[in-house]
PDB file of C-alpha atoms in Angstrom:
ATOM      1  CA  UNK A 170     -17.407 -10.403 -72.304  1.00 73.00           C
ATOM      2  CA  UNK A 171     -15.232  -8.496 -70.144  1.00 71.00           C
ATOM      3  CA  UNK A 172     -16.248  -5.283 -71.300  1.00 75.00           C
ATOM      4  CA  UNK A 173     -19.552  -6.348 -70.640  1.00 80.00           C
ATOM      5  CA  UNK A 174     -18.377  -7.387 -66.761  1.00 81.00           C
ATOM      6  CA  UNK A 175     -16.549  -3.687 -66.523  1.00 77.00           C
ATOM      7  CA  UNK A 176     -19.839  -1.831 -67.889  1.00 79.00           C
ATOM      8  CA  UNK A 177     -22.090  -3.332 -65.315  1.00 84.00           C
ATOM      9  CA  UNK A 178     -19.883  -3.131 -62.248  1.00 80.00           C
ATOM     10  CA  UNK A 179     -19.578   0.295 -62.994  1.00 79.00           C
ATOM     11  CA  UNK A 180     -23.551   0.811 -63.473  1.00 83.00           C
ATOM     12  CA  UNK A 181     -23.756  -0.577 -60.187  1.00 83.00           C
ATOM     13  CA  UNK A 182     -21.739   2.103 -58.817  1.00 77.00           C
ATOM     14  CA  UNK A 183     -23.800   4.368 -60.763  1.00 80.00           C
ATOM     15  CA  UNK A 184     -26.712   3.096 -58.643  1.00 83.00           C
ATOM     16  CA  UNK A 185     -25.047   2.797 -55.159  1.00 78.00           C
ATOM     17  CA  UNK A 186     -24.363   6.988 -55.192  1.00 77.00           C
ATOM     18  CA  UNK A 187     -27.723   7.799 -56.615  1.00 79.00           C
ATOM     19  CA  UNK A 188     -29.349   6.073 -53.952  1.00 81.00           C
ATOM     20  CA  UNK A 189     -27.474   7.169 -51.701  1.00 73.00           C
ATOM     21  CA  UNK A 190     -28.144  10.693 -52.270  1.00 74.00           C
ATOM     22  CA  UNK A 191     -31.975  10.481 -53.653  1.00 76.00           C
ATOM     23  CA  UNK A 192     -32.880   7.456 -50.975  1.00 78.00           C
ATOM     24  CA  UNK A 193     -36.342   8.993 -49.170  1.00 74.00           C
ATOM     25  CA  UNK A 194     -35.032   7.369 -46.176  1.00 80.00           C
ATOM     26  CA  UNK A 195     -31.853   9.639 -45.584  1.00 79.00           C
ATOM     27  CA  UNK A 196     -31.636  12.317 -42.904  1.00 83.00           C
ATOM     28  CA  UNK A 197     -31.432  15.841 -44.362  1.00 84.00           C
ATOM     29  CA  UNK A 198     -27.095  16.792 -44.056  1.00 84.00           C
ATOM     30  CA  UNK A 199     -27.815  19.265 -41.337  1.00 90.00           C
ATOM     31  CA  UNK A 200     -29.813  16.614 -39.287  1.00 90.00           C
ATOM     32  CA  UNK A 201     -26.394  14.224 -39.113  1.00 89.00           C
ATOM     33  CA  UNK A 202     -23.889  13.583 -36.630  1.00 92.00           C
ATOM     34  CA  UNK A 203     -20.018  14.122 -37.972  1.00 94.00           C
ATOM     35  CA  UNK A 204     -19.619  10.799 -37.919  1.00 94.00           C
ATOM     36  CA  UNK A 205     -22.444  10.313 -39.887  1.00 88.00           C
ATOM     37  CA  UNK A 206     -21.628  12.886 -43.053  1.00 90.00           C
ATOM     38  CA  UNK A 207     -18.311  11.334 -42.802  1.00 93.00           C
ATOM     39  CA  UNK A 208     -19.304   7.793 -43.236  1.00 87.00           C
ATOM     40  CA  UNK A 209     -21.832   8.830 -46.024  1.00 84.00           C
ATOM     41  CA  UNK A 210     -18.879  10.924 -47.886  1.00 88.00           C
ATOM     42  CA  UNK A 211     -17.272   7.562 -47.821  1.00 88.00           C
ATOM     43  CA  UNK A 212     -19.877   6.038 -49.494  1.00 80.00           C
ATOM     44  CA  UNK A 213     -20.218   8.343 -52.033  1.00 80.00           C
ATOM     45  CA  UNK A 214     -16.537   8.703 -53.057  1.00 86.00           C
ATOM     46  CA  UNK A 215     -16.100   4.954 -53.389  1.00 81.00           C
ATOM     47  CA  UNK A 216     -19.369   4.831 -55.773  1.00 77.00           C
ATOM     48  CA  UNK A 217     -17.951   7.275 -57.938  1.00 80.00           C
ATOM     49  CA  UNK A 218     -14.589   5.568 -57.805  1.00 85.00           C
ATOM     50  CA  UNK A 219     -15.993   2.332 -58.684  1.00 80.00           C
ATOM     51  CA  UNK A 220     -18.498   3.929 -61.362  1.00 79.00           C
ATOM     52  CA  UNK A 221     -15.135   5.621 -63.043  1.00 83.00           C
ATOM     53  CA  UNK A 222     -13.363   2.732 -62.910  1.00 82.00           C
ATOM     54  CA  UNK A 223     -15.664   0.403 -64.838  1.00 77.00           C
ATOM     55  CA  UNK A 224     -15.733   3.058 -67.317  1.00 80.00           C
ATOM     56  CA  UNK A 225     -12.556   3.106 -67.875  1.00 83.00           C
ATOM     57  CA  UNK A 226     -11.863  -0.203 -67.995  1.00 78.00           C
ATOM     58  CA  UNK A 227     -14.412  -0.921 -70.602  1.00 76.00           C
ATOM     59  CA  UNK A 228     -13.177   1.698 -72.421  1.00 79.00           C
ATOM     60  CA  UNK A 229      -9.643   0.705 -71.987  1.00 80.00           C
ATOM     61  CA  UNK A 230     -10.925  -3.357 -72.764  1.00 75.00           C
ATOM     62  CA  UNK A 231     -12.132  -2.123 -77.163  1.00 67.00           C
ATOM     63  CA  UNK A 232      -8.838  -0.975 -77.621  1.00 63.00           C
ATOM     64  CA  UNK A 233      -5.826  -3.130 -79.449  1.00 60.00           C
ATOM     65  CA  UNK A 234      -2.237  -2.523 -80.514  1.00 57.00           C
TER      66      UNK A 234
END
């Protein structure tokens, strides 16, 4: 069941970095403010982080001593 918990919190930070960079609503990068491409490298990081995380967790979860 756990495994199961770590798999889809990590699918959902799967999901918050692809929209994030394949959302039709985003400005182009050139188009934003520093402040802007800052916040949105933020965003992006984290997603990954949380994405590798779950992985590794469920991963981590199958095995036993």
């Amino acid at each position: 069941m756990i495994k199961i918990i770590a798999i889809l919190i990590s699918l959902i930070g799967l999901s918050v970095v692809l929209y994030l960079l394949f959302s039709k609503m985003q400005k182009p990068w050139d188009e934003m403010t520093d402040k802007e491409q800052k916040k949105k490298k933020i965003m992006i990081a984290s997603g990954i982080t949380v994405f590798l995380a779950g992985l590794i967790a469920a991963l981590l979860m199958g095995k036993k001593k």
